[in-house]
Amino acid sequence: TNEQMSNSSYKSLLRNLPRVNLQNLKANPYAEVKHSPNRGPHAIGLKNGVRPNIKPRIGYVQDKTPFQKRIPKYGYNREQHLKRQYFPLTLWQLQRHVDLGRIDPTKPVDITAISNGRVLSMVGSESNYYGIYLLEQGANIFKAKLDIEVQIVDELALATVEKAGGTVSTAFYDRRSFVALCNPVEYFLMGKPIHKRLLPPQELVTYYTDPKVRGYLSDPAKIWEERMKLAKKYGYDLPELSEEQKHLMVEGKKDPRQVFNGLMPGSIVNLADKTVLVPENEHFKQHAAM
Amino acid sequence: MRMQQVFRVCNSCRHILQRKLIQPLPQVSQALSYTTEPTRYTVSYEDFKYVQDMLPPSRIPEPPTHGSYPTPSGWVAPSEKAPDLPYFISRTKFHVLPIVEKEKPRDQPVTVVFYIDGDIWALEKELKELIRPYVEFDPATRVHEVTRSITLKGHHAEVIEKFLYAKGF
């Protein structure tokens, strides 16, 4: 029949003609051609067929990384979380608290004595604090005879304390031992064995081995020479030290690996029974001596 | 080409990698063996004296008596007997007179005297007369009976301090 014939002819046509591809496709005749808007550096966007007067952002360069991204930036507060901070303590403050009886001048003055006397409101765990900075304000009135241990000291402050007959030493404490020294009761109540103090980092080794600032790692024989030199520079006579002070400078010095004076690392303090549990095993002693 | 080079390098390194794996793990050092040992300790009562030095005082210590006043830091002790006056001013916890100089907003300088007992108005009259030569206009004051304080316009802490030390507070 007619229909059968027509069907077979179409089928044969489809078989012989090429397939529809992306390459074959063409737009319809009289179709509208839509141009994509030109997104160059000069203007962005096309609104209602009108090019708005919007310039690209400042520093934009076509097909290039912009200037402010290519060059790395260094801020004022860069690496501030790594910087060591110190509580400032003036000589006037020290003198006032000696006058009021808050600091006992017969005993050596250190971080615990200053925090117990409420001279500074030190919260050890507050921030990146590493100790006390002794400043020279009040050098003209300072007369107390003190044996002080601080972390950093001014030259004039050092001279005035030594002129009055006292001694100064600078010592490094890591964060953990500084927090323990600020509030020793809270530390002992944890019931843990006392830890070992760390040695100073590489940047501070030169400071704490320097006899000019009475570093705790320096040679005690050189400290005597530097005391004489400083007395000559500022023009005063060095008063003679008592035997207790001499003992404190050389033999009775706190060990560089000790946090608390007289307490071996590894021992536990019992505040209720008023005792100290000292370990006897040899490896504890080895660990403390290392 | 690049892939071939990578394979060649891998093949050359294979024997090194294998040797590392074949090597036995490092033996546990003898120093670690002490962990099994029970800890022996001594109970020392003598060492507690070091702890005793570090314990904070439970109360504010009373200031010692000095030979002469003012002390090097400029501190003056109050007189032993309370002065015979209708008012009384007590010291702060730092043993100094409770006089504060501060600036309100809009930079208005103000001095405040705290901890006043007894007749506040008698003290206010005396302070007005004290400050009058240092002020251009009539001295402005405010008396607060609940907080026991007097505020004065302007910074006059030094003058008032001298005046109160002379009275014996």
Coordinates of C-alpha atoms in Angstrom, one line a residue:
Chain A
T1 CA 0.0 0.0 0.0
N2 CA 0.9 3.8 -0.1
E3 CA 1.5 4.1 3.6
Q4 CA 3.9 1.2 3.7
M5 CA 5.9 2.5 0.8
S6 CA 6.2 6.0 2.4
N7 CA 7.3 4.6 5.8
S8 CA 10.1 2.5 4.2
S9 CA 11.3 5.5 2.1
Y10 CA 11.6 7.7 5.2
K11 CA 13.5 4.9 7.1
S12 CA 16.0 4.5 4.3
L13 CA 16.4 8.3 4.2
L14 CA 17.2 8.4 8.0
R15 CA 19.7 5.6 7.7
N16 CA 21.6 7.3 4.9
L17 CA 21.5 11.0 6.2
P18 CA 24.2 12.2 8.7
R19 CA 23.3 12.3 12.4
V20 CA 22.5 15.5 14.3
N21 CA 25.6 16.8 16.1
L22 CA 26.7 19.9 17.8
Q23 CA 28.8 20.6 14.7
N24 CA 25.7 20.4 12.4
L25 CA 23.4 22.6 14.5
K26 CA 22.5 26.1 13.2
A27 CA 20.4 28.9 14.5
N28 CA 17.0 29.3 13.0
P29 CA 16.7 31.8 10.2
Y30 CA 15.9 35.4 11.5
A31 CA 16.8 34.4 15.1
E32 CA 17.8 37.1 17.6
V33 CA 21.5 37.2 18.4
K34 CA 22.3 38.0 22.0
H35 CA 25.7 39.4 22.7
S36 CA 27.2 38.6 26.1
P37 CA 28.1 41.9 28.0
N38 CA 31.7 42.9 28.0
R39 CA 33.2 42.3 31.5
G40 CA 36.4 44.3 31.0
P41 CA 38.3 46.4 33.4
H42 CA 36.5 49.6 32.4
A43 CA 32.9 48.8 33.3
I44 CA 30.8 45.9 34.8
G45 CA 27.3 44.8 34.1
L46 CA 24.6 45.8 31.6
K47 CA 21.3 47.1 33.0
N48 CA 18.3 47.6 30.8
G49 CA 20.5 47.7 27.8
V50 CA 22.5 50.6 29.3
R51 CA 26.0 50.3 30.5
P52 CA 26.2 51.7 34.1
N53 CA 29.0 53.8 35.2
I54 CA 30.5 51.2 37.7
K55 CA 34.2 50.9 37.7
P56 CA 36.0 47.7 38.8
R57 CA 37.4 47.6 42.4
I58 CA 40.6 49.5 43.1
G59 CA 43.7 47.6 42.3
Y60 CA 42.0 45.3 39.8
V61 CA 44.2 44.4 36.8
Q62 CA 42.9 42.2 34.1
D63 CA 44.5 38.8 33.8
K64 CA 47.0 39.6 36.6
T65 CA 47.3 39.2 40.4
P66 CA 46.8 42.6 41.8
F67 CA 49.5 44.6 43.5
Q68 CA 48.2 44.4 47.0
K69 CA 47.8 40.6 46.8
R70 CA 51.2 39.9 45.1
I71 CA 53.2 41.6 47.9
P72 CA 52.9 40.1 51.4
K73 CA 51.9 42.4 54.2
Y74 CA 53.3 42.7 57.7
G75 CA 51.1 44.3 60.3
Y76 CA 52.0 46.3 63.4
N77 CA 50.5 43.6 65.7
R78 CA 52.3 40.8 63.8
E79 CA 53.2 37.8 66.1
Q80 CA 52.0 39.7 69.1
H81 CA 50.7 36.5 70.7
L82 CA 54.4 35.3 70.8
K83 CA 55.8 38.5 72.5
R84 CA 56.7 38.2 76.1
Q85 CA 55.1 40.8 78.4
Y86 CA 56.4 42.0 81.8
F87 CA 54.6 43.7 84.7
P88 CA 56.3 47.1 85.4
L89 CA 57.5 47.7 89.0
T90 CA 59.0 51.0 90.1
L91 CA 61.4 51.6 92.9
W92 CA 58.9 54.0 94.4
Q93 CA 56.3 51.3 94.7
L94 CA 58.9 49.0 96.3
Q95 CA 59.9 51.7 98.9
R96 CA 56.3 52.5 99.7
H97 CA 55.4 48.8 100.4
V98 CA 58.5 48.4 102.5
D99 CA 57.4 51.4 104.5
L100 CA 53.9 49.9 105.0
G101 CA 55.3 46.6 106.1
R102 CA 53.9 44.6 103.1
I103 CA 57.4 43.5 102.0
D104 CA 59.7 42.0 104.5
P105 CA 63.2 43.4 103.8
T106 CA 64.9 40.7 105.9
K107 CA 63.8 38.0 103.4
P108 CA 64.7 37.8 99.7
V109 CA 62.1 39.5 97.5
D110 CA 60.8 37.5 94.5
I111 CA 57.6 37.1 92.5
T112 CA 55.8 35.4 95.4
A113 CA 56.7 38.1 97.9
I114 CA 55.5 40.8 95.5
S115 CA 52.2 39.0 94.7
N116 CA 51.6 38.2 98.4
G117 CA 52.3 41.8 99.5
R118 CA 49.7 42.9 96.8
V119 CA 52.3 45.3 95.3
L120 CA 51.1 44.3 91.8
S121 CA 47.8 42.8 91.0
M122 CA 49.4 40.0 89.1
V123 CA 47.2 37.3 87.6
G124 CA 49.7 34.9 86.2
S125 CA 47.3 33.1 83.9
E126 CA 46.0 36.3 82.4
S127 CA 48.0 36.7 79.2
N128 CA 51.5 36.1 77.8
Y129 CA 53.3 37.5 80.9
Y130 CA 56.7 36.2 82.0
G131 CA 57.5 38.2 85.1
I132 CA 58.5 41.6 86.4
Y133 CA 60.4 44.6 84.9
L134 CA 62.1 46.7 87.5
L135 CA 62.0 50.4 86.5
E136 CA 64.1 53.4 87.7
Q137 CA 61.3 55.7 88.7
G138 CA 61.8 56.7 92.4
A139 CA 65.6 56.2 92.3
N140 CA 66.1 59.5 94.1
I141 CA 64.1 58.4 97.3
F142 CA 65.0 54.7 97.4
K143 CA 66.7 53.7 100.7
A144 CA 65.5 50.1 101.4
K145 CA 68.0 47.3 101.7
L146 CA 66.6 44.5 99.6
D147 CA 67.7 41.3 97.9
I148 CA 65.5 41.3 94.7
E149 CA 65.0 38.8 92.0
V150 CA 63.3 40.1 88.9
Q151 CA 63.2 39.2 85.2
I152 CA 64.4 42.5 83.6
V153 CA 66.1 45.4 85.3
D154 CA 67.1 49.0 84.3
E155 CA 70.7 50.0 84.8
L156 CA 69.9 52.9 87.2
A157 CA 67.5 50.8 89.2
L158 CA 70.2 48.2 89.6
A159 CA 72.7 50.9 90.7
T160 CA 70.3 52.4 93.3
V161 CA 69.5 49.0 94.9
E162 CA 73.2 48.2 95.1
K163 CA 74.0 51.6 96.5
A164 CA 71.6 51.1 99.3
G165 CA 73.3 47.8 100.2
G166 CA 71.1 45.3 98.5
T167 CA 71.6 42.8 95.7
V168 CA 69.8 42.2 92.4
S169 CA 69.6 39.1 90.2
T170 CA 67.7 38.5 87.0
A171 CA 66.2 35.0 86.4
F172 CA 64.0 33.5 83.7
Y173 CA 60.8 31.6 84.5
D174 CA 58.7 29.9 81.9
R175 CA 54.9 30.6 81.7
R176 CA 54.0 27.5 83.8
S177 CA 56.4 28.3 86.7
F178 CA 55.5 32.0 86.6
V179 CA 51.8 31.1 87.1
A180 CA 52.8 28.8 89.9
L181 CA 54.9 31.5 91.6
C182 CA 52.1 34.1 91.4
N183 CA 49.8 31.9 93.4
P184 CA 51.6 29.0 95.0
V185 CA 48.7 27.9 97.2
E186 CA 46.5 27.2 94.2
Y187 CA 49.4 25.3 92.6
F188 CA 50.0 23.1 95.7
L189 CA 46.3 22.3 96.1
M190 CA 46.3 20.6 92.7
G191 CA 48.2 17.8 94.4
K192 CA 50.6 17.2 91.5
P193 CA 54.3 16.7 91.7
I194 CA 56.3 19.9 91.3
H195 CA 57.5 20.4 87.7
K196 CA 60.9 21.4 86.5
R197 CA 61.7 24.9 85.4
L198 CA 62.7 25.4 81.8
L199 CA 65.9 27.0 80.6
P200 CA 65.6 30.4 78.8
P201 CA 64.9 30.4 75.0
Q202 CA 67.6 31.1 72.5
E203 CA 66.9 34.9 72.3
L204 CA 67.3 35.4 76.1
V205 CA 70.4 33.3 76.7
T206 CA 72.7 36.3 76.0
Y207 CA 70.7 38.4 78.6
Y208 CA 70.7 35.8 81.4
T209 CA 74.4 34.9 81.0
D210 CA 75.4 38.6 81.2
P211 CA 77.0 39.7 84.5
K212 CA 76.1 43.3 83.7
V213 CA 72.5 42.6 84.5
R214 CA 73.4 40.1 87.2
G215 CA 72.0 37.1 85.1
Y216 CA 71.4 33.9 87.1
L217 CA 73.4 31.9 84.6
S218 CA 76.5 34.2 84.6
D219 CA 79.8 33.6 86.5
P220 CA 79.5 34.9 90.1
A221 CA 83.2 36.0 90.1
K222 CA 82.5 38.4 87.2
I223 CA 79.5 39.8 89.0
W224 CA 81.8 41.2 91.7
E225 CA 83.9 43.0 89.0
E226 CA 80.7 44.4 87.4
R227 CA 79.5 45.7 90.8
M228 CA 82.7 47.7 91.2
K229 CA 82.5 49.0 87.6
L230 CA 78.9 50.2 88.1
A231 CA 79.8 51.9 91.4
K232 CA 82.6 53.8 89.6
K233 CA 80.3 54.8 86.8
Y234 CA 77.7 56.3 89.0
G235 CA 80.1 57.5 91.7
Y236 CA 79.2 55.8 95.0
D237 CA 80.9 53.6 97.5
L238 CA 79.8 50.0 97.6
P239 CA 78.6 49.1 101.1
E240 CA 79.8 45.8 102.4
L241 CA 77.4 42.9 102.1
S242 CA 76.5 40.6 105.0
E243 CA 77.4 37.0 105.0
E244 CA 73.8 35.9 104.3
Q245 CA 73.8 38.1 101.2
K246 CA 77.1 36.6 100.0
H247 CA 75.8 33.1 100.6
L248 CA 72.6 33.9 98.7
M249 CA 74.7 35.2 95.7
V250 CA 76.8 32.1 95.3
E251 CA 76.0 28.9 97.2
G252 CA 72.4 29.5 98.4
K253 CA 71.4 30.5 94.9
K254 CA 68.2 28.8 93.5
D255 CA 68.9 26.1 91.1
P256 CA 68.2 27.1 87.5
R257 CA 65.9 24.1 87.2
Q258 CA 64.1 24.8 90.4
V259 CA 60.7 26.6 90.6
F260 CA 60.4 27.0 94.4
N261 CA 63.3 27.6 96.7
G262 CA 64.3 24.5 98.6
L263 CA 61.7 22.2 97.0
M264 CA 63.0 19.4 94.7
P265 CA 61.1 18.9 91.4
G266 CA 59.0 15.8 91.7
S267 CA 58.1 16.3 95.3
I268 CA 54.5 16.9 96.5
V269 CA 53.4 19.4 99.1
N270 CA 50.7 18.5 101.6
L271 CA 49.1 21.6 103.0
A272 CA 46.7 19.9 105.3
D273 CA 49.4 17.8 107.2
K274 CA 52.1 20.5 106.7
T275 CA 54.5 18.0 105.1
V276 CA 56.5 17.6 101.9
L277 CA 56.6 14.2 100.2
V278 CA 60.1 13.9 98.7
P279 CA 60.7 11.0 96.2
E280 CA 63.6 8.7 96.9
N281 CA 64.0 6.8 93.7
E282 CA 67.2 7.5 91.7
H283 CA 65.5 8.4 88.5
F284 CA 63.7 11.3 90.2
K285 CA 67.1 12.7 91.3
Q286 CA 68.5 12.2 87.8
H287 CA 65.5 14.0 86.3
A288 CA 66.0 16.9 88.8
A289 CA 69.7 17.2 88.1
M290 CA 69.4 17.1 84.3
Chain B
M1 CA 57.7 11.5 29.4
R2 CA 57.4 13.0 32.8
M3 CA 55.4 10.0 34.1
Q4 CA 58.1 7.7 32.8
Q5 CA 60.7 9.6 34.7
V6 CA 58.6 9.4 37.9
F7 CA 58.3 5.6 37.5
R8 CA 62.0 5.3 36.9
V9 CA 62.8 7.2 40.1
C10 CA 60.3 5.1 42.1
N11 CA 61.9 1.9 40.9
S12 CA 65.3 3.1 41.9
C13 CA 64.0 4.1 45.4
R14 CA 62.1 0.9 45.9
H15 CA 64.9 -1.0 47.4
I16 CA 65.6 1.8 49.9
L17 CA 62.0 2.0 51.0
Q18 CA 61.7 -1.8 51.4
R19 CA 64.9 -1.9 53.4
K20 CA 63.4 0.7 55.9
L21 CA 60.3 -1.4 56.3
I22 CA 62.3 -4.6 56.8
Q23 CA 64.4 -3.0 59.5
P24 CA 63.4 -4.1 63.0
L25 CA 61.8 -1.4 65.4
P26 CA 64.3 0.2 67.9
Q27 CA 64.3 -1.7 71.1
V28 CA 62.7 -0.1 74.2
S29 CA 65.6 1.5 76.1
Q30 CA 66.5 0.4 79.6
A31 CA 65.8 3.8 81.1
L32 CA 62.0 3.2 80.6
S33 CA 62.0 0.1 82.8
Y34 CA 61.9 2.2 86.0
T35 CA 58.2 2.9 85.4
T36 CA 57.4 -0.5 86.8
E37 CA 59.3 0.3 90.0
P38 CA 57.1 1.5 92.9
T39 CA 57.9 5.1 94.0
R40 CA 59.5 5.4 97.4
Y41 CA 59.2 8.6 99.3
T42 CA 60.1 10.2 102.6
V43 CA 57.7 12.5 104.5
S44 CA 59.7 15.6 105.6
Y45 CA 58.4 18.1 108.1
E46 CA 61.6 20.3 107.8
D47 CA 61.1 21.2 104.1
F48 CA 57.7 22.7 104.9
K49 CA 59.4 25.8 106.2
Y50 CA 60.1 26.8 102.6
V51 CA 56.4 26.5 101.9
Q52 CA 55.6 28.5 104.9
D53 CA 57.5 31.5 103.6
M54 CA 55.4 31.4 100.4
L55 CA 52.0 31.4 102.1
P56 CA 50.2 34.8 101.8
P57 CA 49.1 36.7 104.9
S58 CA 45.4 36.3 105.8
R59 CA 45.0 40.0 106.7
I60 CA 46.5 43.3 105.7
P61 CA 49.6 43.8 107.9
E62 CA 49.8 46.9 110.1
P63 CA 52.5 49.4 109.2
P64 CA 55.6 49.5 111.4
T65 CA 56.5 52.6 113.5
H66 CA 59.2 54.8 111.9
G67 CA 61.6 57.1 113.6
S68 CA 60.6 60.2 111.6
Y69 CA 57.9 61.2 109.2
P70 CA 57.4 61.5 106.3
T71 CA 59.1 58.2 105.3
P72 CA 61.3 58.0 102.1
S73 CA 58.2 57.3 100.0
G74 CA 56.3 60.3 101.5
W75 CA 54.0 58.4 103.8
V76 CA 52.8 60.0 107.0
A77 CA 51.2 57.9 109.8
P78 CA 48.0 59.1 111.4
S79 CA 48.2 60.4 115.0
E80 CA 47.7 57.9 117.8
K81 CA 44.8 59.8 119.3
A82 CA 41.8 60.7 117.2
P83 CA 41.6 64.5 116.8
D84 CA 38.9 66.3 118.8
L85 CA 36.7 67.4 115.9
P86 CA 33.0 66.8 114.8
Y87 CA 34.1 64.8 111.8
F88 CA 36.6 61.9 111.2
I89 CA 38.3 60.6 108.0
S90 CA 39.6 57.0 108.0
R91 CA 42.4 55.7 105.9
T92 CA 42.2 53.3 102.9
K93 CA 43.5 49.8 102.8
F94 CA 46.8 51.2 101.5
H95 CA 47.0 53.5 104.6
V96 CA 46.7 56.7 102.6
L97 CA 44.1 59.5 102.8
P98 CA 41.0 58.7 100.7
I99 CA 41.4 61.7 98.3
V100 CA 40.9 61.1 94.5
E101 CA 41.5 63.4 91.6
K102 CA 39.5 62.5 88.5
E103 CA 38.0 64.1 85.4
K104 CA 34.4 63.7 84.6
P105 CA 33.2 63.6 81.0
R106 CA 33.6 66.9 79.1
D107 CA 36.9 67.4 81.0
Q108 CA 35.5 68.6 84.3
P109 CA 38.2 68.3 86.9
V110 CA 36.9 67.1 90.2
T111 CA 38.4 66.0 93.6
V112 CA 36.5 63.6 95.9
V113 CA 37.0 62.9 99.6
F114 CA 35.7 59.6 100.8
Y115 CA 35.2 57.7 104.2
I116 CA 33.9 60.7 106.2
D117 CA 32.3 60.0 109.6
G118 CA 30.4 62.4 111.8
D119 CA 29.3 65.9 110.7
I120 CA 30.0 66.1 106.9
W121 CA 28.7 69.7 106.6
A122 CA 31.2 71.0 109.1
L123 CA 34.0 69.6 107.0
E124 CA 32.5 70.9 103.8
K125 CA 32.5 74.5 105.3
E126 CA 36.1 74.2 106.2
L127 CA 37.1 72.8 102.8
K128 CA 35.3 75.6 101.0
E129 CA 37.2 78.2 102.9
L130 CA 40.5 76.3 102.3
I131 CA 40.0 76.3 98.5
R132 CA 38.6 79.8 98.1
P133 CA 42.0 81.5 97.4
Y134 CA 42.8 79.0 94.6
V135 CA 39.5 79.5 92.7
E136 CA 38.3 82.4 90.7
F137 CA 34.6 82.0 91.6
D138 CA 32.7 80.8 94.6
P139 CA 33.9 77.2 95.2
A140 CA 31.4 74.6 94.1
T141 CA 30.9 71.5 96.3
R142 CA 28.6 68.6 96.6
V143 CA 27.9 66.6 99.7
H144 CA 26.7 63.0 99.5
E145 CA 25.6 61.7 102.9
V146 CA 24.8 58.2 101.8
T147 CA 28.2 57.4 100.2
R148 CA 29.9 59.7 102.9
S149 CA 31.8 61.7 100.3
I150 CA 32.4 65.3 99.3
T151 CA 33.1 66.3 95.7
L152 CA 34.9 69.6 94.9
K153 CA 35.3 71.3 91.5
G154 CA 38.9 71.4 90.4
H155 CA 42.0 69.5 91.3
H156 CA 42.9 70.4 94.9
A157 CA 44.3 67.0 96.3
E158 CA 47.6 68.5 97.5
V159 CA 46.1 71.3 99.4
I160 CA 43.5 69.1 101.1
E161 CA 46.1 66.4 101.9
K162 CA 48.3 69.0 103.7
F163 CA 45.3 70.3 105.6
L164 CA 44.2 66.9 106.8
Y165 CA 47.7 65.7 107.7
A166 CA 48.0 68.9 109.9
K167 CA 44.8 67.9 111.6
G168 CA 46.1 64.5 112.4
F169 CA 44.1 62.2 110.2

